[in-house]
C-alpha cells in the first residue's frame, strides 16, 4: 500500500484488510541488509499489534535472522504466522549479485525451524536471465532445496528490455544484445526454459509456479502453476485460520497477491546486495 512506508498509512490498510493483515518484510529491499526495515516492523507491532501474517523476503536467511530474529520471535509469540520467500540463484559473488551470500541456502534450516517447518518457505529462482541461466546450476540448487524439505519453487524471468529504464542502463553493459532487444529472448525461449525447470524440479519433488509478468506461461507449460507470492490460500493453510480475503489489486500486471502492507523502502540498492538487475533500487 503506497510506495513509501508511513506508519500512519497502516490504519487505512487495516480498514481494508480487516483481520487479514499481511506484512511484507520486504519486497522493497532485503531485510538482511537494512536495519530500518526491522524498525518499521517494530513500529507496526507497537502501534497496532501483531499481524496475521508476516512474510520475509530475503536472499540471506542467516543475515535476516541475525538482524531481525528478536522481532520475528516477538511476532510469533504474538500469534503471527511466519512465511518466507528465499531467493537463491547461484549467482552470488558475480556481477549479478555481488554481495549475496556465497553459500546457497545459508541459514535456511534455522529459518525453517523458527517458522515452524519447511512448508513455511518457498524457494525463489528469480530472475532467470537469458544467456546466464544454467539448467545444471538450477538442478544443483533444486536438490539443495529439496534436502531442506522445501517443496515449492517460484520462478520469474528477467523483465524484458524497455520495462525498467534504470535496470536497462545497467544490463546494457553486462548482457550482450540487451540494448538491441535481446534477440531470442522471447516467449518461445521462456516457455522452453520453464518446461525444463518444471521437469528438473519435479524430479526432486518440487512443484514450480511462475510469477507476475510471466504468468501467461502457466497456460502453455504443463505442470507450471501461477504463483501468488502473497498467497492467501497458503497463508490460511499455514495459520489454520481464514480471516477472509481482503480486496487487492496486486503490485503489478499478473500479480495475484493478497492485500499487503510493506515494511520496506525503495532506493537501497547500493546498501543492499547491489544486484545488477534490481528494479527496486
C-alpha positions as a printed NumPy array, in Angstrom:
array([[  0.   ,   0.   ,   0.   ],
       [  1.799,   3.125,  -1.183],
       [  5.429,   3.321,  -2.245],
       [  6.875,   4.797,   0.966],
       [  6.498,   3.26 ,   4.414],
       [  4.441,   5.528,   6.623],
       [  3.13 ,   4.14 ,   9.874],
       [  0.026,   6.323,   9.648],
       [ -0.976,   4.517,   6.445],
       [ -1.367,   1.259,   8.334],
       [ -4.655,   2.396,   9.854],
       [ -6.106,   2.868,   6.377],
       [ -4.75 ,  -0.535,   5.375],
       [ -6.473,  -2.091,   8.413],
       [ -9.812,  -0.716,   7.283],
       [ -9.425,  -2.624,   4.027],
       [ -7.763,  -5.777,   5.305],
       [ -9.765,  -6.376,   8.452],
       [ -8.305,  -9.405,  10.237],
       [ -6.389, -10.483,   7.121],
       [ -3.378,  -8.326,   7.98 ],
       [ -0.342,  -9.336,   5.999],
       [  3.004,  -7.552,   6.398],
       [  5.752,  -7.985,   3.796],
       [  9.333,  -7.779,   5.074],
       [ 10.18 ,  -6.79 ,   2.364],
       [  9.762,  -6.751,  -1.407],
       [ 11.442,  -3.355,  -1.499],
       [ 14.811,  -4.202,  -0.006],
       [ 16.423,  -7.166,   1.702],
       [ 15.924,  -7.095,   5.497],
       [ 19.228,  -8.899,   5.872],
       [ 20.965,  -5.628,   4.956],
       [ 18.757,  -2.752,   6.096],
       [ 18.031,  -2.228,   9.807],
       [ 15.301,   0.312,   9.117],
       [ 13.046,  -2.437,   7.792],
       [ 13.039,  -4.057,  11.226],
       [ 12.487,  -0.695,  12.896],
       [  9.396,  -0.304,  10.73 ],
       [  8.107,  -3.755,  11.68 ],
       [  8.597,  -2.952,  15.348],
       [  6.715,   0.316,  14.897],
       [  3.744,  -1.564,  13.419],
       [  3.719,  -4.027,  16.328],
       [  3.88 ,  -1.253,  18.914],
       [  1.075,   0.743,  17.322],
       [ -1.257,  -1.962,  16.025],
       [ -0.199,  -5.334,  17.428],
       [  0.982,  -8.456,  15.645],
       [ -0.442,  -9.03 ,  12.135],
       [ -1.952, -12.295,  10.951],
       [  0.902, -12.985,   8.501],
       [  4.457, -11.749,   8.152],
       [  6.253, -12.834,   5.002],
       [ 10.021, -12.5  ,   4.887],
       [ 11.68 , -11.843,   1.507],
       [ 15.416, -12.406,   1.528],
       [ 18.495, -13.631,  -0.31 ],
       [ 20.237, -14.031,   3.043],
       [ 18.312, -16.008,   5.639],
       [ 21.214, -16.006,   8.091],
       [ 21.59 , -12.237,   7.813],
       [ 17.858, -11.664,   8.214],
       [ 17.778, -13.794,  11.352],
       [ 20.833, -12.011,  12.751],
       [ 19.222,  -8.588,  12.303],
       [ 15.57 ,  -9.425,  12.774],
       [ 15.452, -12.611,  14.828],
       [ 14.246, -10.921,  18.024],
       [ 11.471,  -9.133,  16.12 ],
       [ 10.386, -12.343,  14.384],
       [ 10.277, -14.236,  17.684],
       [  8.21 , -11.441,  19.205],
       [  5.781, -11.71 ,  16.308],
       [  5.477, -15.468,  16.715],
       [  4.761, -15.045,  20.433],
       [  2.042, -12.567,  19.455],
       [  0.319, -15.138,  17.235],
       [  1.698, -14.145,  13.821],
       [  2.263, -16.873,  11.245],
       [  5.641, -16.559,   9.506],
       [  6.115, -17.351,   5.825],
       [  9.199, -16.758,   3.702],
       [ 10.307, -16.287,   0.112],
       [ 14.014, -17.164,  -0.047],
       [ 15.792, -16.209,  -3.278],
       [ 18.75 , -18.339,  -4.325],
       [ 20.031, -18.176,  -7.903],
       [ 23.601, -19.437,  -7.573],
       [ 24.923, -16.1  ,  -8.873],
       [ 26.343, -14.786,  -5.613],
       [ 29.724, -13.129,  -5.898],
       [ 29.221, -12.365,  -9.593],
       [ 28.445,  -9.033, -11.241],
       [ 24.777, -10.021, -10.986],
       [ 24.701, -10.396,  -7.186],
       [ 27.986,  -9.046,  -5.808],
       [ 27.086,  -9.123,  -2.107],
       [ 24.673, -12.058,  -1.914],
       [ 25.744, -14.898,   0.416],
       [ 28.357, -17.185,  -1.099],
       [ 26.837, -20.315,   0.428],
       [ 23.466, -21.162,  -1.162],
       [ 20.624, -21.566,   1.363],
       [ 22.819, -20.493,   4.277],
       [ 20.629, -20.038,   7.351],
       [ 17.519, -21.515,   5.719],
       [ 17.462, -24.511,   8.08 ],
       [ 17.354, -22.107,  11.038],
       [ 14.622, -20.075,   9.347],
       [ 12.595, -23.237,   8.756],
       [ 12.954, -24.208,  12.406],
       [ 11.832, -20.764,  13.563],
       [  8.884, -20.548,  11.172],
       [  7.53 , -23.977,  12.032],
       [  8.627, -26.231,   9.184],
       [  9.639, -26.287,   5.52 ],
       [  6.044, -25.721,   4.38 ],
       [  6.52 , -22.114,   5.516],
       [  9.29 , -21.452,   2.973],
       [  9.246, -21.084,  -0.808],
       [ 12.435, -21.08 ,  -2.847],
       [ 12.597, -18.324,  -5.474],
       [ 14.784, -18.82 ,  -8.522],
       [ 14.417, -15.234,  -9.622],
       [ 15.265, -13.873, -12.126],
       [ 16.023, -16.28 , -14.94 ],
       [ 18.494, -14.328, -17.07 ],
       [ 18.966, -15.159, -20.774],
       [ 22.455, -16.475, -21.631],
       [ 23.28 , -16.523, -17.88 ],
       [ 20.755, -19.113, -16.679],
       [ 22.155, -22.638, -16.386],
       [ 19.997, -25.745, -16.052],
       [ 22.913, -27.529, -14.385],
       [ 23.079, -24.804, -11.732],
       [ 19.314, -24.851, -11.292],
       [ 19.307, -28.626, -10.856],
       [ 22.002, -28.429,  -8.186],
       [ 20.071, -25.765,  -6.286],
       [ 16.817, -27.713,  -6.587],
       [ 18.455, -30.692,  -4.9  ],
       [ 19.697, -28.453,  -2.083],
       [ 16.213, -27.018,  -1.596],
       [ 14.642, -30.476,  -1.554],
       [ 17.145, -31.679,   1.05 ],
       [ 15.852, -28.913,   3.328],
       [ 12.311, -30.193,   2.891],
       [ 11.192, -27.317,   0.662],
       [  8.558, -28.398,  -1.863],
       [  7.616, -25.137,  -3.627],
       [  9.699, -23.27 ,  -6.195],
       [  8.744, -19.893,  -7.678],
       [ 10.474, -18.69 , -10.83 ],
       [ 10.378, -15.416, -12.698],
       [ 12.063, -14.231, -15.857],
       [ 14.089, -11.069, -16.163],
       [ 11.773,  -8.222, -17.173],
       [ 12.211,  -7.652, -20.931],
       [ 14.052,  -4.614, -22.352],
       [ 12.069,  -1.415, -22.023],
       [ 10.266,  -2.306, -18.792],
       [ 12.647,  -0.63 , -16.314],
       [ 14.888,   2.07 , -17.776],
       [ 17.313,   2.229, -14.848],
       [ 17.783,  -1.531, -14.998],
       [ 18.27 ,  -1.45 , -18.771],
       [ 21.087,   1.045, -18.32 ],
       [ 22.92 ,  -1.409, -16.065],
       [ 22.155,  -4.502, -18.123],
       [ 23.375,  -2.975, -21.37 ],
       [ 27.   ,  -3.222, -20.265],
       [ 26.761,  -6.762, -18.883],
       [ 24.383,  -8.57 , -21.218],
       [ 25.379,  -8.523, -24.912],
       [ 22.399,  -7.759, -27.118],
       [ 20.229,  -6.315, -24.375],
       [ 20.089,  -2.823, -25.826],
       [ 19.136,  -4.325, -29.198],
       [ 16.081,  -6.016, -27.718],
       [ 17.878,  -9.249, -26.765],
       [ 17.136, -11.324, -29.878],
       [ 15.944, -14.804, -28.941],
       [ 14.675, -13.695, -25.554],
       [ 11.057, -14.311, -26.45 ],
       [  8.007, -16.315, -25.391],
       [  9.275, -19.444, -27.115],
       [ 12.556, -19.349, -25.191],
       [ 10.757, -18.633, -21.914],
       [  8.314, -21.494, -22.444],
       [ 11.088, -23.941, -23.316],
       [ 13.155, -22.878, -20.321],
       [ 10.165, -23.037, -17.969],
       [  9.377, -26.571, -19.164],
       [ 12.951, -27.667, -18.419],
       [ 12.789, -26.056, -14.973],
       [  9.491, -27.788, -14.173],
       [ 10.915, -31.157, -15.207],
       [ 14.105, -30.85 , -13.181],
       [ 12.293, -29.51 , -10.127],
       [  9.741, -32.298, -10.317],
       [ 12.478, -34.925, -10.275],
       [ 13.353, -33.881,  -6.707],
       [  9.795, -33.331,  -5.525],
       [  9.396, -29.601,  -6.107],
       [  6.333, -28.033,  -7.669],
       [  7.012, -24.928,  -9.77 ],
       [  4.964, -21.789, -10.259],
       [  5.709, -18.692, -12.309],
       [  5.329, -15.16 , -11.017],
       [  3.717, -11.93 , -12.19 ],
       [  4.578, -10.815, -15.733],
       [  5.371, -14.372, -16.824],
       [  2.091, -15.782, -15.507],
       [  0.813, -16.439, -19.039],
       [  3.316, -19.279, -19.355],
       [  1.317, -21.408, -16.923],
       [ -1.285, -21.997, -19.621],
       [  1.362, -23.18 , -22.084],
       [  3.728, -25.239, -19.94 ],
       [  2.363, -28.432, -18.368],
       [  2.54 , -28.596, -14.553],
       [  3.645, -24.947, -14.285],
       [  1.437, -23.158, -11.784],
       [  0.692, -19.472, -11.354],
       [  2.314, -18.026,  -8.26 ],
       [  0.603, -15.657,  -5.899],
       [  3.6  , -14.792,  -3.77 ],
       [  1.299, -13.304,  -1.167],
       [ -0.828, -16.442,  -1.375],
       [ -3.978, -16.14 ,   0.731],
       [ -4.753, -19.864,   0.472],
       [ -1.202, -20.75 ,   1.51 ],
       [ -1.41 , -18.4  ,   4.481],
       [ -4.703, -19.972,   5.551],
       [ -3.164, -23.446,   5.38 ],
       [ -0.101, -22.373,   7.388],
       [ -2.048, -20.491,  10.051],
       [ -5.068, -22.774,  10.32 ],
       [ -7.265, -19.687,  10.22 ],
       [ -9.162, -17.927,   7.428],
       [ -9.971, -14.296,   8.23 ],
       [-11.486, -13.744,   4.788],
       [ -9.878, -12.352,   1.678],
       [ -9.343,  -8.589,   1.611],
       [ -9.781,  -6.689,  -1.684],
       [ -6.465,  -6.474,  -3.541],
       [ -5.269,  -5.142,  -6.871],
       [ -1.816,  -6.748,  -6.931],
       [  1.512,  -4.977,  -7.218],
       [  1.977,  -5.343, -10.999],
       [  0.255,  -6.899, -14.039],
       [ -0.291, -10.613, -13.485],
       [  0.095, -10.358,  -9.701],
       [ -2.361, -12.394,  -7.619],
       [ -1.088, -11.375,  -4.194],
       [ -3.305, -10.803,  -1.196],
       [ -3.639,  -7.254,   0.139],
       [ -0.365,  -6.488,   1.881],
       [  1.47 ,  -3.706,   3.68 ],
       [  5.204,  -3.444,   3.026],
       [  7.597,  -2.57 ,   5.845],
       [ 10.466,  -1.81 ,   3.483],
       [ 11.744,   1.118,   1.497],
       [ 12.907,   1.629,  -2.068],
       [ 16.198,   3.158,  -3.196],
       [ 18.54 ,   0.993,  -1.114],
       [ 20.348,  -0.931,  -3.853],
       [ 23.804,   0.39 ,  -3.01 ],
       [ 23.347,  -0.566,   0.649],
       [ 21.817,  -3.936,  -0.207],
       [ 23.249,  -6.808,  -2.301],
       [ 23.835,  -4.474,  -5.277],
       [ 22.173,  -6.888,  -7.686],
       [ 22.591,  -5.651, -11.232],
       [ 19.017,  -6.5  , -12.199],
       [ 17.364,  -4.905,  -9.147],
       [ 14.329,  -2.786, -10.13 ],
       [ 13.652,  -1.624,  -6.56 ],
       [ 16.915,   0.246,  -6.139]])
